[in-house]
């Protein structure tokens, strides 16, 4: 299989992320004696600095961790809806969807507390040790990737006329960040330096981390976040609104651990976050596969994966959310998936077809029952989380986020997908140097659904990192940016690794990442304005033309995108028997890199 780079192999440690500075900063922590969890925290805070258009400290992060010799756990860094975030409140403002930007879309920020909990419970380094890399890049500057400046230019008018605190950071002297020039965020550096100063006298390493969590929840950071939520802010509705986040919301929420959702497939066990995320979509897609797969990359193979995805995503719409009783066992059962598999025939479905697990009747949001058209100018190559491919003057965005994987010499492994709180989500909090997030846009303003907006309930996130076990041992951590596309791209990657790719005695991670990929949008999007394109499939132009034509013959509405446009996968792996570690990163976007030795 052709690859753009080698699959890295070594024995000391491996890191893969969506930005080379985050990867190398995490590797520096490993070289300094830290473990995978210390390294991940350092890399994550660097991602806030170098990919500010894709994530920030007030965003969210689901984390999967596999401690050496321990059980896989999920660390949930997805904040809940504030106490004042009721359907009645939003409907009373004349809204039928949660805006895609602005403080009304802000959940309780979850990322910072999750990283602190990880560092406290599983790390070995001090808070100062892991924050110094991010502080350095924010204070002394870093050379921005092109997409940072392109994002700022796309929302320049909004920043200059409405979100002026964002202009102060991202348009200094009226100029957006440019490749090859140092860009600084002194306000962000000052925030972390003040935090370190305030917790320095708290005691030992763990006491300082606990003190930092309290500063975030009730100290100067919390006070600034609440002030910002109360400022009238222009959002995608075209109106100025204040948010619902309060000091009590921040003080009462913390990140938490839980067991993963799992599915066994051909000797592998896939671990995902639960149905408050879209993670089980990957598990359902595996459950829908027949015992024998068509030839890899053939039209039959691509068609099968697309149609299975549609069924799993329809179930996501009907059943997933942070509700009390999501019938996940039934959704993953052999009987249920055998019946669902019979719905897949030789033609492309253009319907949204949720199933009835356990005999329960599915219920879809009114917005989903009426086929929601895509907004004018919808670009299928840019669907998903925020990306510069789809930006509007009001900050409305589609397309991307971040990802980070680490494995160390002791066998500790982690996969994390940080997102939210990006520069085009909300105005920069002037005292802090970063904005609030917008994850509440994924909830529905219709009562009685698993993903209805409700105080204290987590919005169903698209963020979905993965850890895979082989014969019970953790061997693979992977994930990708891309919103609704994440578990589509991950399925193809995982199947390529699991069924056909071997190189130099190990898993061919790079070959599986580089293989031509695709996605479909045949279900309501998770991001404002929640459009969908029934029957659509977007493929890379490197896909075999005969396969493309056969997909069209079967009724798929195929868009041929750029040659390297589908996915930004990262992966690390560990062979428990040979003691070999490996890593690979996506060449698409020209910024993801793996490092290791």
XYZ file of C-alpha atoms in Angstrom:
597
model
C 0.000 0.000 0.000
C 1.304 3.473 -0.895
C 2.037 5.665 2.113
C 3.060 9.302 2.389
C 5.288 8.568 5.382
C 6.538 5.518 7.238
C 4.710 4.040 10.199
C 7.030 5.035 13.046
C 8.331 2.253 15.280
C 10.289 2.271 18.525
C 10.297 1.188 22.156
C 10.451 4.397 24.232
C 7.300 6.361 23.419
C 5.041 7.520 20.596
C 2.837 10.574 20.105
C 0.477 11.474 17.266
C -1.537 14.673 17.075
C -3.063 17.123 14.648
C -0.214 19.645 15.090
C 3.513 19.004 15.149
C 4.175 21.406 18.026
C 1.714 19.541 20.253
C 3.256 16.207 19.243
C 6.785 17.367 19.945
C 5.836 19.053 23.232
C 4.236 15.817 24.420
C 7.328 13.919 23.322
C 9.515 16.335 25.283
C 7.564 15.388 28.415
C 8.187 11.692 27.732
C 11.881 12.433 27.262
C 11.862 14.249 30.608
C 10.609 11.133 32.374
C 6.889 11.820 32.233
C 4.310 9.213 31.331
C 1.669 9.197 28.593
C -0.783 11.168 30.721
C 1.684 13.931 31.592
C 2.548 14.123 27.899
C -1.092 14.275 26.799
C -1.876 17.166 29.153
C 1.117 19.160 27.918
C 0.200 18.472 24.288
C -3.434 19.395 24.868
C -2.614 22.827 26.263
C -0.288 23.444 23.316
C -3.178 22.572 20.973
C -5.178 25.390 22.615
C -2.440 27.796 21.524
C -1.522 26.510 18.059
C -4.992 25.393 16.891
C -7.187 28.109 18.476
C -9.609 27.906 15.550
C -10.297 24.294 16.507
C -10.245 24.107 20.316
C -9.701 26.048 23.517
C -9.505 25.697 27.326
C -13.252 26.379 27.718
C -14.196 23.672 25.242
C -14.664 19.984 25.932
C -12.798 16.691 25.622
C -13.689 13.019 25.915
C -10.617 10.992 26.925
C -10.077 7.246 26.739
C -7.222 5.936 28.859
C -5.738 2.478 29.210
C -3.310 2.413 32.160
C -0.652 -0.295 31.963
C -2.160 -3.380 33.576
C -5.452 -1.612 34.273
C -8.924 -1.272 32.805
C -9.880 1.103 29.991
C -11.760 4.090 31.362
C -13.557 7.093 29.894
C -12.782 10.484 31.399
C -15.688 12.746 30.476
C -14.734 16.364 29.883
C -18.082 17.247 28.325
C -19.778 19.908 30.446
C -23.506 19.914 31.068
C -26.169 22.473 30.202
C -26.397 25.292 32.792
C -29.341 25.384 35.211
C -30.945 28.202 33.241
C -30.640 26.463 29.866
C -34.240 25.325 29.471
C -36.222 24.776 26.305
C -38.754 27.320 27.561
C -36.086 29.993 27.888
C -34.785 29.485 24.348
C -38.256 29.203 22.826
C -39.208 32.369 24.673
C -36.447 34.126 22.755
C -38.102 33.069 19.485
C -35.564 30.334 18.711
C -36.282 26.908 17.239
C -32.611 25.862 17.231
C -29.834 26.661 19.676
C -27.597 29.222 17.937
C -24.321 27.958 16.506
C -22.325 30.735 18.164
C -22.587 33.007 21.181
C -23.122 32.458 24.920
C -26.548 30.806 24.538
C -24.697 27.851 22.993
C -22.212 27.552 25.865
C -22.312 24.490 28.089
C -20.343 24.405 31.329
C -16.709 24.304 30.098
C -15.339 20.795 30.569
C -11.884 20.465 29.006
C -9.754 22.144 31.677
C -11.138 20.122 34.562
C -10.782 16.858 32.642
C -7.110 17.513 31.928
C -6.546 18.438 35.578
C -8.240 15.253 36.777
C -6.107 13.193 34.389
C -2.923 14.876 35.597
C -3.858 14.475 39.261
C -4.871 10.831 39.102
C -2.576 9.387 36.440
C 0.272 11.824 35.858
C 3.562 12.358 37.643
C 4.539 15.899 36.638
C 3.644 19.189 38.292
C 1.172 21.611 36.765
C 4.014 24.029 36.013
C 5.945 21.278 34.209
C 3.101 20.533 31.779
C 1.921 24.119 31.235
C 5.331 25.585 30.400
C 5.145 24.570 26.737
C 1.785 26.281 26.145
C 2.883 29.349 28.100
C 6.020 29.593 26.005
C 4.189 29.432 22.682
C 1.520 31.898 23.836
C 3.997 34.374 25.333
C 6.972 34.112 22.971
C 4.966 33.248 19.866
C 4.704 30.464 17.333
C 4.448 30.355 13.552
C 0.740 29.898 12.806
C -0.546 27.413 10.312
C -2.317 29.035 7.380
C -5.797 28.057 8.530
C -5.615 30.191 11.669
C -5.272 33.375 9.632
C -7.808 32.185 7.071
C -10.327 31.602 9.867
C -9.750 35.054 11.306
C -10.100 36.663 7.884
C -13.397 34.872 7.321
C -14.864 36.436 10.472
C -12.969 39.734 10.316
C -16.100 41.865 9.976
C -17.718 40.158 12.963
C -14.601 40.684 15.064
C -14.219 44.327 14.068
C -17.862 45.304 14.551
C -19.195 43.006 17.281
C -16.609 40.728 18.892
C -13.997 43.399 19.438
C -12.218 41.542 22.243
C -11.454 38.845 19.675
C -10.078 41.468 17.313
C -7.738 42.625 20.090
C -6.132 39.153 20.155
C -6.439 37.946 16.578
C -6.290 41.217 14.623
C -3.499 43.168 16.342
C -2.846 46.328 14.323
C -5.615 45.127 12.008
C -3.578 42.162 10.732
C -4.604 38.532 11.018
C -2.037 35.827 11.899
C 0.199 35.031 8.939
C 2.236 31.905 8.164
C 5.902 32.475 8.800
C 5.323 35.235 11.326
C 5.260 34.783 15.093
C 1.818 35.065 16.640
C 1.382 35.662 20.356
C -1.509 35.481 22.793
C -0.134 37.309 25.836
C -3.501 37.290 27.627
C -3.601 33.483 27.561
C -0.011 33.247 28.781
C -0.836 35.672 31.594
C -3.835 33.558 32.611
C -1.760 30.415 33.062
C 1.065 32.297 34.806
C -1.418 33.852 37.243
C -2.978 30.437 37.828
C 0.421 28.938 38.653
C 1.226 31.819 40.984
C -2.052 31.431 42.858
C -1.626 27.681 43.428
C 2.132 27.663 44.137
C 1.650 27.687 47.888
C -1.107 25.078 47.989
C 1.187 22.184 48.900
C 2.352 19.142 46.955
C 1.726 18.302 43.296
C -1.792 16.978 43.805
C -2.772 19.841 46.110
C -1.676 22.377 43.501
C -3.730 20.649 40.826
C -6.758 20.646 43.121
C -6.209 24.335 43.814
C -6.103 24.992 40.057
C -9.430 23.218 39.650
C -10.900 25.515 42.317
C -9.519 28.628 40.603
C -11.217 27.490 37.394
C -14.518 26.770 39.142
C -14.739 29.690 41.572
C -11.692 31.945 41.260
C -10.651 34.631 38.805
C -11.184 32.384 35.773
C -14.754 31.507 36.779
C -15.551 35.152 37.461
C -14.347 36.194 34.005
C -16.255 33.392 32.249
C -19.507 34.339 33.988
C -19.042 38.029 33.165
C -18.548 37.110 29.512
C -21.663 34.908 29.443
C -23.689 37.871 30.668
C -22.574 40.215 27.876
C -25.068 40.606 24.981
C -23.403 38.909 22.022
C -24.308 38.671 18.345
C -24.853 35.031 17.341
C -26.017 33.022 14.324
C -29.647 33.982 14.989
C -28.763 37.512 13.916
C -29.619 38.859 17.376
C -27.619 39.699 20.488
C -28.213 37.354 23.398
C -26.787 36.763 26.842
C -25.994 33.258 28.018
C -27.205 31.174 30.950
C -23.868 30.176 32.536
C -23.599 31.174 36.209
C -21.075 30.908 39.016
C -23.162 28.116 40.543
C -22.991 26.124 37.289
C -19.207 26.331 37.230
C -18.815 25.566 40.923
C -21.034 22.476 40.855
C -19.639 20.629 37.811
C -16.574 18.431 37.538
C -15.199 15.932 35.055
C -15.868 12.272 35.855
C -14.806 8.725 35.074
C -17.043 6.031 33.653
C -16.837 2.646 31.980
C -16.551 2.599 28.191
C -19.107 1.245 25.782
C -17.560 -1.819 24.123
C -18.118 -4.234 21.256
C -16.235 -7.436 20.415
C -15.424 -8.018 16.758
C -13.173 -10.743 15.325
C -10.877 -10.928 18.337
C -10.832 -7.153 18.840
C -12.653 -5.162 21.505
C -13.492 -1.558 20.579
C -13.860 0.909 23.461
C -15.778 4.168 23.088
C -17.472 6.812 25.207
C -21.124 6.081 25.934
C -24.239 7.257 24.081
C -23.932 10.811 25.437
C -21.393 10.870 22.596
C -21.722 9.462 19.101
C -19.066 6.868 20.018
C -21.376 3.824 19.896
C -22.002 4.622 16.206
C -18.663 2.959 15.466
C -19.718 -0.055 17.516
C -23.064 -0.289 15.731
C -21.366 -0.091 12.342
C -19.192 -3.045 13.313
C -22.229 -4.951 14.596
C -23.963 -4.420 11.252
C -21.136 -5.991 9.218
C -21.760 -9.456 7.769
C -19.456 -12.359 8.726
C -17.607 -12.052 5.419
C -16.668 -8.620 4.090
C -16.523 -7.749 0.384
C -13.103 -7.071 -1.102
C -11.443 -4.080 0.556
C -12.005 -0.874 -1.431
C -14.480 -2.436 -3.873
C -17.826 -0.822 -4.698
C -19.541 -3.544 -2.656
C -17.310 -2.725 0.319
C -17.813 1.048 0.175
C -21.562 0.657 -0.398
C -21.862 -1.692 2.591
C -20.045 0.710 4.910
C -22.055 3.724 3.722
C -25.404 2.002 4.159
C -24.459 0.604 7.554
C -23.424 4.080 8.640
C -26.813 5.479 7.639
C -28.595 2.937 9.832
C -26.301 3.575 12.800
C -26.650 7.345 12.435
C -30.443 7.056 12.226
C -30.312 5.224 15.552
C -28.061 7.961 16.908
C -30.759 10.501 16.088
C -33.538 8.467 17.698
C -31.790 7.004 20.732
C -28.496 8.676 21.709
C -28.219 11.369 24.340
C -27.571 11.973 28.025
C -30.969 10.586 28.968
C -31.568 7.993 31.669
C -32.401 4.967 29.542
C -30.569 4.635 26.226
C -31.131 1.004 25.071
C -27.484 0.447 24.143
C -27.434 -3.285 24.876
C -30.317 -3.806 22.465
C -28.743 -1.502 19.866
C -25.594 -3.659 19.906
C -27.320 -7.045 20.146
C -26.833 -9.707 17.474
C -30.577 -10.140 16.963
C -31.224 -6.432 16.449
C -28.344 -5.970 14.024
C -29.208 -9.080 12.024
C -32.633 -7.575 11.381
C -31.152 -4.167 10.577
C -28.603 -5.715 8.213
C -31.430 -7.062 6.058
C -32.386 -3.456 5.252
C -29.152 -3.085 3.283
C -29.593 -4.074 -0.347
C -27.872 -3.130 -3.584
C -29.234 0.412 -3.782
C -28.582 3.589 -1.855
C -31.168 4.495 0.763
C -32.343 8.108 0.901
C -34.416 7.605 4.056
C -33.704 8.137 7.737
C -34.563 4.702 9.177
C -34.109 4.341 12.940
C -34.839 0.948 14.429
C -36.909 -0.296 17.366
C -34.475 -1.802 19.894
C -36.255 -3.917 22.454
C -39.516 -3.229 20.632
C -39.433 0.453 21.567
C -40.849 2.954 19.090
C -38.265 5.436 17.793
C -38.923 9.142 18.081
C -37.180 11.743 15.960
C -37.071 15.476 16.404
C -39.479 17.378 14.175
C -36.443 18.962 12.516
C -35.238 15.474 11.561
C -38.635 14.146 10.486
C -38.916 16.939 7.949
C -35.937 16.507 5.658
C -33.932 19.553 6.637
C -32.301 21.148 3.623
C -28.701 22.128 3.785
C -28.166 25.847 4.100
C -27.391 27.864 0.944
C -23.824 27.361 -0.100
C -23.500 24.104 1.860
C -20.194 22.465 1.081
C -20.157 18.687 1.623
C -16.357 18.732 1.925
C -16.659 21.006 4.946
C -19.378 19.298 6.946
C -18.811 18.653 10.615
C -16.947 20.691 13.197
C -15.437 24.143 12.646
C -13.078 24.523 9.756
C -12.076 27.372 7.508
C -13.654 25.468 4.629
C -17.066 26.646 5.799
C -17.139 29.966 7.614
C -19.752 32.699 7.473
C -19.644 36.289 8.621
C -21.704 35.514 11.729
C -19.229 32.869 12.865
C -21.277 29.904 11.626
C -18.842 27.122 10.832
C -18.487 23.506 9.773
C -15.716 20.928 9.700
C -12.829 20.099 12.119
C -11.268 19.868 15.606
C -8.137 18.262 17.181
C -6.899 14.851 18.252
C -4.049 13.486 20.359
C -2.785 9.930 21.057
C 0.123 8.849 23.268
C 1.663 5.515 24.296
C 4.664 5.318 26.621
C 7.371 2.736 27.371
C 5.428 1.405 30.347
C 2.389 0.606 28.194
C 0.121 3.458 29.264
C -2.099 4.586 26.383
C -4.458 7.499 25.797
C -6.720 8.818 23.033
C -8.343 12.253 23.329
C -10.336 14.518 21.025
C -10.244 18.123 22.315
C -12.652 20.570 20.713
C -14.897 23.564 21.318
C -14.093 26.978 22.656
C -12.559 27.868 19.292
C -11.890 31.468 18.323
C -14.997 31.714 16.104
C -17.396 30.279 18.716
C -17.678 33.229 21.103
C -15.845 36.490 21.771
C -12.506 36.158 23.523
C -12.865 36.699 27.257
C -10.598 39.759 27.540
C -9.226 38.863 30.966
C -8.331 35.312 29.861
C -7.398 35.235 26.174
C -9.841 32.481 25.140
C -13.610 32.183 24.422
C -16.493 30.105 25.719
C -17.680 27.067 23.769
C -20.848 26.271 21.815
C -21.605 22.575 22.356
C -25.267 23.181 23.346
C -26.000 23.724 19.650
C -26.137 19.920 19.403
C -29.261 19.692 21.569
C -32.863 19.927 20.360
C -35.414 22.483 21.530
C -38.121 19.835 21.561
C -38.938 18.057 24.842
C -38.892 14.327 25.474
C -35.944 13.353 23.270
C -32.724 11.703 24.492
C -30.837 14.775 23.253
C -33.301 17.488 24.288
C -31.818 20.558 25.942
C -32.183 20.170 29.705
C -30.332 21.661 32.695
C -27.614 19.357 33.974
C -27.710 17.145 30.884
C -24.678 16.793 28.624
C -25.258 17.704 24.966
C -24.620 14.725 22.731
C -21.145 15.341 21.430
C -19.640 14.212 18.128
C -16.227 13.842 19.774
C -15.312 10.180 19.770
C -11.772 8.891 20.479
C -11.138 5.146 20.317
C -9.056 2.479 22.032
C -8.937 -1.056 20.648
C -7.935 -4.196 22.528
C -6.646 -7.371 20.923
C -7.296 -10.519 22.935
C -7.993 -8.312 25.936
C -4.810 -6.183 25.766
C -4.867 -2.494 24.685
C -3.002 -2.273 21.375
C -4.369 0.722 19.453
C -5.449 4.296 20.247
C -6.846 6.435 17.446
C -9.250 9.185 16.432
C -9.853 12.118 14.144
C -11.402 15.564 13.956
C -14.481 15.971 11.806
C -17.772 16.076 13.702
C -20.333 13.684 12.228
C -17.621 12.187 10.011
C -15.414 10.985 12.863
C -16.823 7.472 13.241
C -17.188 7.115 9.488
C -13.489 7.749 8.878
C -12.500 5.721 11.944
C -14.433 2.668 10.754
C -12.590 2.574 7.430
C -9.262 3.133 9.213
C -9.892 0.412 11.780
C -11.009 -2.131 9.185
C -7.914 -1.377 7.104
C -5.717 -2.007 10.154
C -7.617 -5.036 11.411
C -8.265 -6.910 8.183
C -5.442 -6.299 5.757
C -2.578 -4.032 6.778
C 0.708 -5.512 8.015
C 4.075 -3.849 7.605
C 7.486 -4.701 9.073
C 5.889 -7.075 11.530
C 3.465 -4.497 12.922
C 0.241 -2.679 12.187
C 0.388 -0.540 9.048
C -1.094 2.556 10.656
C 0.124 4.996 8.010
C -1.217 2.943 5.135
C -4.636 2.768 6.791
C -4.629 6.537 7.373
C -3.508 7.361 3.831
C -6.069 5.120 2.086
C -8.748 7.074 0.149
C -11.661 7.836 2.471
C -15.228 9.115 2.228
C -18.256 10.252 4.240
C -22.009 10.714 3.858
C -24.395 13.390 5.181
C -27.672 11.398 5.025
C -28.775 12.387 8.545
C -29.282 15.642 10.464
C -25.965 17.341 11.094
C -24.961 17.924 14.688
C -23.993 21.555 14.094
C -26.182 24.552 13.434
C -28.228 24.757 11.193
C -28.535 20.933 11.390
C -28.959 20.293 7.639
C -28.664 16.949 5.840
C -28.247 15.624 2.284
C -30.074 12.287 1.860
C -28.176 9.890 -0.373
C -25.048 12.014 -0.441
C -21.527 10.587 -0.456
C -18.327 12.616 -0.691
C -15.222 10.732 -1.822
C -11.615 11.647 -2.419
C -10.604 11.885 -6.065
C -8.048 9.130 -5.468
C -10.905 6.605 -5.220
C -11.058 4.245 -8.198
C -13.235 5.821 -10.918
C -14.960 2.507 -11.543
C -15.983 2.372 -7.884
C -17.333 5.932 -8.078
C -19.388 5.129 -11.157
C -20.784 1.969 -9.588
C -21.801 3.910 -6.482
C -23.646 6.376 -8.693
C -25.334 3.524 -10.545
C -26.608 2.277 -7.186
C -28.231 5.628 -6.473
C -25.593 7.389 -4.369
C -25.319 11.141 -4.943
C -21.528 11.197 -5.211
C -19.418 14.342 -4.891
C -15.765 13.896 -5.803
C -13.646 16.029 -3.503
C -9.957 16.847 -3.443
C -7.453 14.014 -3.442
C -6.516 14.524 0.227
C -9.622 15.917 1.904
C -11.311 13.212 3.989
C -10.182 12.843 7.590
C -7.313 13.855 9.880
C -6.676 10.557 11.643
C -4.026 10.014 14.300
C -2.996 6.682 15.815
C -0.515 5.012 18.136
C -0.146 1.298 18.796
C 1.621 -1.180 21.039
C 2.512 -4.802 20.403
C 2.436 -6.357 23.900
C 4.402 -9.446 22.821
C 7.167 -7.777 20.812
C 7.331 -4.627 22.932
C 7.209 -2.471 19.794
C 5.416 0.869 19.801
C 4.231 2.518 16.587
C 2.548 5.722 15.427
C 1.245 7.504 12.358
C -0.486 10.780 11.530
C -2.579 12.160 8.735
C -0.921 14.125 5.912
C -4.170 15.907 5.007
C -4.065 19.526 6.130
C -0.262 19.507 6.262
C 0.051 19.807 10.039
C -0.578 16.447 11.731
C 2.577 14.612 12.772
C 3.669 11.577 14.735
C 6.929 11.490 16.666
C 8.630 8.838 18.734
C 11.605 6.607 19.256
